[in-house]
mmCIF file of C-alpha atoms in Angstrom:
data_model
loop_
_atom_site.group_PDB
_atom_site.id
_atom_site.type_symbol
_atom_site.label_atom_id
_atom_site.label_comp_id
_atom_site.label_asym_id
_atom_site.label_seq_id
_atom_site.Cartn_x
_atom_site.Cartn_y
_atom_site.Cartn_z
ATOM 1 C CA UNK L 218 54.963 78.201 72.970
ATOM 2 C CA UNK L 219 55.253 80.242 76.156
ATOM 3 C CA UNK L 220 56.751 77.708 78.683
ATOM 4 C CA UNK L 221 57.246 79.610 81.745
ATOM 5 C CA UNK L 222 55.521 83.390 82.249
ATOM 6 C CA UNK L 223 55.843 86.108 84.824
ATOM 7 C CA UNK L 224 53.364 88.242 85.833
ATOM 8 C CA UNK L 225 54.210 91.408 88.313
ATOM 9 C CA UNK L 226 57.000 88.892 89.718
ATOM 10 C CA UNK L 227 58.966 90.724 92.598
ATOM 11 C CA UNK L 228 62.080 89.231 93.626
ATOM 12 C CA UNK L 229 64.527 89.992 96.871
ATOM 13 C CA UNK L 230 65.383 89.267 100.269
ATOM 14 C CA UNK L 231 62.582 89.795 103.501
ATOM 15 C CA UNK L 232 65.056 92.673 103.772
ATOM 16 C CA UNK L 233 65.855 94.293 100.371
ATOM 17 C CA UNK L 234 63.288 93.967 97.278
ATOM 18 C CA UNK L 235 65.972 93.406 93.894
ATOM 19 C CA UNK L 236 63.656 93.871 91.290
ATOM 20 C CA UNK L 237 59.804 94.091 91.231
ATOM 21 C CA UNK L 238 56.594 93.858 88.697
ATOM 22 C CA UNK L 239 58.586 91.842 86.478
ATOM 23 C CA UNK L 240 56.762 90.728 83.556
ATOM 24 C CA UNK L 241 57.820 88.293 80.409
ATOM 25 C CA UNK L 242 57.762 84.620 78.863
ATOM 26 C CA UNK L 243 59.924 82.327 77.586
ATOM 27 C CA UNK L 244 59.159 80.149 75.169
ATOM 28 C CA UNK L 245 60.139 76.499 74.027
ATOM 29 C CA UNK L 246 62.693 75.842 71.004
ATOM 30 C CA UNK L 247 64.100 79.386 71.406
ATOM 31 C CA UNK L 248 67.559 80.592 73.503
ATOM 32 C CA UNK L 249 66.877 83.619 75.869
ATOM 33 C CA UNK L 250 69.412 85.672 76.912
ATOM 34 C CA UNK L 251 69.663 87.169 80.727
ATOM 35 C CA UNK L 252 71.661 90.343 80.089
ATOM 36 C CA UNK L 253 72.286 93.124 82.917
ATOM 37 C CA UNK L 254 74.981 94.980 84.970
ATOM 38 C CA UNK L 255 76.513 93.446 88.079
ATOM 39 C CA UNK L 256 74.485 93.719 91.105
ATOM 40 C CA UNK L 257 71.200 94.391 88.854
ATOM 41 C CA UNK L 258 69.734 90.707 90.192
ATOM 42 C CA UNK L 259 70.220 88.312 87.314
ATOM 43 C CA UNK L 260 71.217 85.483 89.792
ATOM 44 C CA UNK L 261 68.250 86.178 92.049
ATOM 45 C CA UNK L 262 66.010 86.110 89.284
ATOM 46 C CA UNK L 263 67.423 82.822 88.356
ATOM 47 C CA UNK L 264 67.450 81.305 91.397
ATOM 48 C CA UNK L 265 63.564 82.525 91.698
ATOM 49 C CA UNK L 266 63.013 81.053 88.402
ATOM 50 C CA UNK L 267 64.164 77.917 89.472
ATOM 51 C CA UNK L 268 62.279 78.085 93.098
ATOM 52 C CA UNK L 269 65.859 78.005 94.673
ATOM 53 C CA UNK L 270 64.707 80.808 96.468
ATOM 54 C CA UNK L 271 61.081 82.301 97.355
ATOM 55 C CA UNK L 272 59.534 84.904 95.758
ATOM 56 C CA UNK L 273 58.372 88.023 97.299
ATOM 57 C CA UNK L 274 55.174 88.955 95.208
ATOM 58 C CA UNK L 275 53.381 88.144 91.685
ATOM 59 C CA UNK L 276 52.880 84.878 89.763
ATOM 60 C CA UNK L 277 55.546 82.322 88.015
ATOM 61 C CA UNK L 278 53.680 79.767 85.598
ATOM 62 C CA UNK L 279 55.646 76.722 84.257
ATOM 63 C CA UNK L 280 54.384 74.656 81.898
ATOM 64 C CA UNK L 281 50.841 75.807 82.231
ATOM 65 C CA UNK L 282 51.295 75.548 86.233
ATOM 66 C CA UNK L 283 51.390 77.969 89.087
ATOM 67 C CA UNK L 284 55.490 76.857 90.472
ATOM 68 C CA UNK L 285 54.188 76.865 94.164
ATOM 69 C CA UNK L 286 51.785 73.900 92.693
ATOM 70 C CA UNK L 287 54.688 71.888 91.880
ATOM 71 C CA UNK L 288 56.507 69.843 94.342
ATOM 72 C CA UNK L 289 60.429 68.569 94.707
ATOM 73 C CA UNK L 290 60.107 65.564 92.415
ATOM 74 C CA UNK L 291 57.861 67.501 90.128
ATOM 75 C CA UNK L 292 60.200 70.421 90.069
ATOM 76 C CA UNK L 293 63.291 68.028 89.753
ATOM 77 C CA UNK L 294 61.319 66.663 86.109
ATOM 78 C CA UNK L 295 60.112 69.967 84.881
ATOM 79 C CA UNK L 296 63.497 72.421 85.697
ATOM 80 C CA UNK L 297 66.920 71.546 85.060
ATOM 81 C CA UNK L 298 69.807 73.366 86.432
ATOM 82 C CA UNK L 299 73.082 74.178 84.961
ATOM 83 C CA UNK L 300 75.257 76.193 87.574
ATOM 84 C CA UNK L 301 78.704 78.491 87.400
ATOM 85 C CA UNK L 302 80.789 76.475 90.317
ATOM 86 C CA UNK L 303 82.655 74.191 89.202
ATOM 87 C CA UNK L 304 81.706 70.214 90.549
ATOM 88 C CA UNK L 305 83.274 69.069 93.623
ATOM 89 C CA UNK L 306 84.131 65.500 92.730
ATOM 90 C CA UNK L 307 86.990 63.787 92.100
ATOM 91 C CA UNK L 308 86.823 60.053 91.264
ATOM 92 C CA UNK L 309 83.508 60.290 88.785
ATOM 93 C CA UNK L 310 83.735 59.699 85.381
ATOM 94 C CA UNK L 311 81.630 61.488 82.704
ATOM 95 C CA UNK L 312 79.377 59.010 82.147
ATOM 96 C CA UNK L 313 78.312 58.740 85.826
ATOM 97 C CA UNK L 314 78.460 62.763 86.380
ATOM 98 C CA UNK L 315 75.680 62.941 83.072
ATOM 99 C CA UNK L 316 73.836 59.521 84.761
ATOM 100 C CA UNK L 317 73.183 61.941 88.141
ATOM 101 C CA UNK L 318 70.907 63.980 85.635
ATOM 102 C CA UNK L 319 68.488 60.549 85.925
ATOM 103 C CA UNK L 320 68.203 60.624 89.822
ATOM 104 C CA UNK L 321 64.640 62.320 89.334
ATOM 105 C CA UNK L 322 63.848 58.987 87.971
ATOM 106 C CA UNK L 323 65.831 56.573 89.974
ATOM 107 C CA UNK L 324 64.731 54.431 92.821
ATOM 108 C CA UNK L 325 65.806 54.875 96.221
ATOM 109 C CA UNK L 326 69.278 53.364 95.786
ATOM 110 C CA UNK L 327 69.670 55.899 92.402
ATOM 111 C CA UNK L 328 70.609 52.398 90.430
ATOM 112 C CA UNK L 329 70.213 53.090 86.278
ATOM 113 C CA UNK L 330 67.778 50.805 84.172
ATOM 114 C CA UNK L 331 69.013 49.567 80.756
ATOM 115 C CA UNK L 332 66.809 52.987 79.303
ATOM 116 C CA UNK L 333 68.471 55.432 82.096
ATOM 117 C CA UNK L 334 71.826 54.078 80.610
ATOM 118 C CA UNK L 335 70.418 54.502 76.863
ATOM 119 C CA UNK L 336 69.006 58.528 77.751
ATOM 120 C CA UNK L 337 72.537 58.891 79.312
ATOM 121 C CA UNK L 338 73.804 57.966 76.255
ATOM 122 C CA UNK L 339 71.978 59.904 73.729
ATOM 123 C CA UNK L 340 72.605 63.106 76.007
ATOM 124 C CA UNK L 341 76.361 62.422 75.486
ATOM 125 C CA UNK L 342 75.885 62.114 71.877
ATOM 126 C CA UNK L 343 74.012 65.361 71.695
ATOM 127 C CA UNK L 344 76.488 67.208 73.095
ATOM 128 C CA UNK L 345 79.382 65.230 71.356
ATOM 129 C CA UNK L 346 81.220 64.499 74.105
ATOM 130 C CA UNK L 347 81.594 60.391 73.092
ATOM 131 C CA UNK L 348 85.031 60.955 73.256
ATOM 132 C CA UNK L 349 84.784 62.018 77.136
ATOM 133 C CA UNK L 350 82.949 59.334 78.656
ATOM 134 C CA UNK L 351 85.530 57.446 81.014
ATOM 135 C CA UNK L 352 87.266 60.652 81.789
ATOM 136 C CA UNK L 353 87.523 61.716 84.850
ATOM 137 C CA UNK L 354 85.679 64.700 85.758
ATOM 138 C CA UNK L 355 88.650 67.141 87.200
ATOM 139 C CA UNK L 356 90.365 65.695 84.143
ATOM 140 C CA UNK L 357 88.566 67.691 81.564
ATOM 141 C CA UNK L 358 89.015 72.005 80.376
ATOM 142 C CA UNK L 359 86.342 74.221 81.792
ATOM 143 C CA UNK L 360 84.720 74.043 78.355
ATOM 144 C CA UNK L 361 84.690 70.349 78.079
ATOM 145 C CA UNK L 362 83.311 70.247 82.278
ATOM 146 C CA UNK L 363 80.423 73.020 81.224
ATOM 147 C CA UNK L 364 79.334 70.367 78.197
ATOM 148 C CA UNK L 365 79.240 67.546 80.854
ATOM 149 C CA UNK L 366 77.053 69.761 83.060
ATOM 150 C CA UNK L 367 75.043 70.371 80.062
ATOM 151 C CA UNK L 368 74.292 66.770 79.424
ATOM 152 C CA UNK L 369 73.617 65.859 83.054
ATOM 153 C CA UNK L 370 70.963 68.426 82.324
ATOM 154 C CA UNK L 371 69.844 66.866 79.059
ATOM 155 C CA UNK L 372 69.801 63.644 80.695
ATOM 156 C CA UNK L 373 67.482 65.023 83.514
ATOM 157 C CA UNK L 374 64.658 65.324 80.183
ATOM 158 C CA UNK L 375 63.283 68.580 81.457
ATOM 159 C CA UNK L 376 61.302 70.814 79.379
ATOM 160 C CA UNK L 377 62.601 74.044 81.069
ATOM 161 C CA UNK L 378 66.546 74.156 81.447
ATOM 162 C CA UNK L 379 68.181 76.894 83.453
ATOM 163 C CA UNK L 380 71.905 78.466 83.046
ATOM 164 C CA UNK L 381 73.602 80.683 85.399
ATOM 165 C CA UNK L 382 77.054 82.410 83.228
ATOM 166 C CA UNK L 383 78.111 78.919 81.278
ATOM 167 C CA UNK L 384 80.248 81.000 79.467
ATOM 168 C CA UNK L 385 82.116 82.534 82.480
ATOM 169 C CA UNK L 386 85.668 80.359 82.619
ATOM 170 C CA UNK L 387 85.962 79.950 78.940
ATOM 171 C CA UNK L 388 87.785 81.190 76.349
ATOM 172 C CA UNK L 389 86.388 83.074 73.192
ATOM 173 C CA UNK L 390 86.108 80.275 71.123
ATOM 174 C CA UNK L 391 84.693 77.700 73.437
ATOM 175 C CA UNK L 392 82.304 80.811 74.384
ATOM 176 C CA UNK L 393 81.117 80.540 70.674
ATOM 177 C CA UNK L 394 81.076 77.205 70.821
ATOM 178 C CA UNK L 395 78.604 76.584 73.928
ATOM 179 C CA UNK L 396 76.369 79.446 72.912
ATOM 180 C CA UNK L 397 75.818 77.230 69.421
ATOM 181 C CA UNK L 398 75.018 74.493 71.599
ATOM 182 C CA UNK L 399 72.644 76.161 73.579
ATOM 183 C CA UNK L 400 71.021 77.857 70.427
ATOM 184 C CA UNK L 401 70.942 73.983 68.564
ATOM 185 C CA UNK L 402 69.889 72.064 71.351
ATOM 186 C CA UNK L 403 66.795 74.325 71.901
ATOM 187 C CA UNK L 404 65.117 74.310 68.426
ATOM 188 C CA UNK L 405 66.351 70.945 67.923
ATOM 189 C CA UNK L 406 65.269 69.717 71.448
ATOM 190 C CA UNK L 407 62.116 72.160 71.641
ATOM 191 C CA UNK L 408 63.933 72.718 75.301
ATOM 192 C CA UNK L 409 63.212 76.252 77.032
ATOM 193 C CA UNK L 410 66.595 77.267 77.369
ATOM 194 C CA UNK L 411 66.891 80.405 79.998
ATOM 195 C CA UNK L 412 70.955 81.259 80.605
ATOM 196 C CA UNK L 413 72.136 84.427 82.904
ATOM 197 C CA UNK L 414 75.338 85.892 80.999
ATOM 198 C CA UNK L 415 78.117 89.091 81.048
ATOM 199 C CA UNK L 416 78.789 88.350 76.942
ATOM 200 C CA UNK L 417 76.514 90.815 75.677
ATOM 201 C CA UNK L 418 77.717 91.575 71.954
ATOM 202 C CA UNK L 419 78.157 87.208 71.786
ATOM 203 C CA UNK L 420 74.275 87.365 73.153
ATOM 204 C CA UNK L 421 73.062 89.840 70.604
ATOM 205 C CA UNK L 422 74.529 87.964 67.940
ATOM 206 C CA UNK L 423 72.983 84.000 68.897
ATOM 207 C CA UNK L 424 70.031 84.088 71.036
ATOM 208 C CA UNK L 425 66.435 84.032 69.794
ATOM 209 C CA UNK L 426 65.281 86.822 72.685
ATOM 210 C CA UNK L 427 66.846 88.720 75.513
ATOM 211 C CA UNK L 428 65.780 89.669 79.030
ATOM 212 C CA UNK L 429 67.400 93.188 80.143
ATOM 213 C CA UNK L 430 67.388 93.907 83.198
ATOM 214 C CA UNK L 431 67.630 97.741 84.337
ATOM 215 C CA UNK L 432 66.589 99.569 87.740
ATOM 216 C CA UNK L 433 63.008 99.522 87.755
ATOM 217 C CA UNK L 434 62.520 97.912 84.167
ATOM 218 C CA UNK L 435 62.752 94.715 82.521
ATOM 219 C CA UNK L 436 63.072 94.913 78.950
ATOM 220 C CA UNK L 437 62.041 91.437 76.895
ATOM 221 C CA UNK L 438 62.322 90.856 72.996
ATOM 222 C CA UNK L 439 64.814 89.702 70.003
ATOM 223 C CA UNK L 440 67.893 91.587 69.905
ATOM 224 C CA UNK L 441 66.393 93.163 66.561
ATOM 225 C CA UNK L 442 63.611 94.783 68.674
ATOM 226 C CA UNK L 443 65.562 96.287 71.579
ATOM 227 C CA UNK L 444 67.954 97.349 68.995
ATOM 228 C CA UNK L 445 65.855 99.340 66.979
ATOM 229 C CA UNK L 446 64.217 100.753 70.235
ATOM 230 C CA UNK L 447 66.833 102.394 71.439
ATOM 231 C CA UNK L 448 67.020 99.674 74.585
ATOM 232 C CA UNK L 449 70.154 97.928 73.706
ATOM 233 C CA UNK L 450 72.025 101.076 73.156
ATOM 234 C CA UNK L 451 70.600 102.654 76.227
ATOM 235 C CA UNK L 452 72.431 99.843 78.153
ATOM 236 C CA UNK L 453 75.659 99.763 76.603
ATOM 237 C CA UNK L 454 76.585 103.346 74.849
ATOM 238 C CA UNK L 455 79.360 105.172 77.579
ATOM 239 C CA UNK L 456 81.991 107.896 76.697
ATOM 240 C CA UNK L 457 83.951 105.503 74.057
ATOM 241 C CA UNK L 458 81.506 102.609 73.559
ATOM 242 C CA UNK L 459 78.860 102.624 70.785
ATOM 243 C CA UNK L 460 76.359 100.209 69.461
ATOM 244 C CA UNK L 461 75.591 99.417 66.021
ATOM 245 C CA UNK L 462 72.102 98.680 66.021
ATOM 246 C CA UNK L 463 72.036 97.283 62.358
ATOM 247 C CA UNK L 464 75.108 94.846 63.145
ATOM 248 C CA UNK L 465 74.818 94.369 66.385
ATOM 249 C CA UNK L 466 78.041 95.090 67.131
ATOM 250 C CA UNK L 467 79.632 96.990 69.927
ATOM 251 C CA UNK L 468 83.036 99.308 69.151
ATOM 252 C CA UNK L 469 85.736 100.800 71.464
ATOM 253 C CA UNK L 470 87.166 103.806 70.684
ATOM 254 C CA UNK L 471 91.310 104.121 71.597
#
């Protein structure tokens, strides 16, 4: 199902338009794949996406609703947002970092109800971080942090979860190993799982559809179909880098 659309979406600055007449969905139980060179507008498309920022023209549905419909609450239990920089905390255990995701839900004094504490729980599990729990957060790797942002997120029970680079301070395995996440959680879940990333051959090889951004042109479909278009290789072939489109595979030539 098509959980959030785009339709002639242009996206910017009141001084400098990034992209414009952006079209494309993303759909529920699938992992999509932001791909794109530096500077193209990935994280101004994200924040966008996640009304962060305003848009400059077009339309942005979510769940079957124009996003300027939506207000802060509503936004807070429809979008959740996983972001690069690292938390700023120091005495916070895991538990309580993941219980923040419930403060859409929360009264006034954010104190959790037996069934916060039980969601806070299974979004622990789910990312099988048990182990973690009465760590403290500047404790932990930056793979084991980026798992505790992810169930903060899972705790927040959003239909539409956002990531901006999770993979960007971690090394190749652990890279692997949140990609799988992301990939499980979303057909398991049914979440709409959006992420902005630089690991394009890791991309190619896990997510369910990928958004390329180009000047002037957004490219949207499974890493199959921009393959065998010519897209993918349009994006990454330079003098001694090729793409096999059958593998999916990139090579470097000495």
């Amino acid at each position: 199902m098509e959980t959030v659309q785009l339709h002639q979406l242009s996206i910017g600055y009141t001084t400098k338009v990034v992209a414009q007449a952006l079209d494309g969905a993303i759909c529920s139980g699938e992992l999509t794949c932001l791909l794109g060179q530096n500077g193209i507008g990935k994280s101004t498309l994200l924040r966008t996406l996640a009304a962060f920022q305003p848009k400059l023209d077009g339309t942005i549905t979510v769940c079957g609703r124009d996003i300027d419909s939506y207000t802060d609450k509503e936004l807070s239990r429809t979008i959740g947002i996983v972001l690069t920089e690292k938390p700023d905390v120091k005495n916070m255990t895991v538990a309580e970092m993941v219980g923040m995701g419930r403060s859409p839900y929360t009264g006034f004094w954010g104190t959790l109800s037996q069934d916060d504490h039980q969601v806070v729980d299974e979004a622990i599990t789910m990312v099988g971080i048990d182990a973690l729990r009465s760590r403290l957060i500047y404790t932990l790797s930056d793979g084991e942090r980026q798992k505790v942002m992810m169930a903060k997120a899972l705790a927040q029970q959003t239909p539409v979860i956002y990531l901006d680079e999770p993979t960007a301070f971690l090394d190749f395995p652990s890279k692997v190993e949140m990609m799988q996440l992301l990939h499980r959680l979303a057909a398991t879940e049914q979440k709409t799982i959006f992420l902005s990333t630089h690991d394009v051959e890791l991309s190619l090889q896990i997510a369910d559809r990928v958004w390329l951004m180009e000047p002037n042109r957004l490219s949207v479909g499974t890493p199959q179909q921009l393959a065998a278009d010519g897209t993918l290789s349009r994006f990454i072939e330079r003098d001694g880098i090729t793409f096999d489109t059958h593998s999916l595979t990139i090579h470097v030539t000495k």
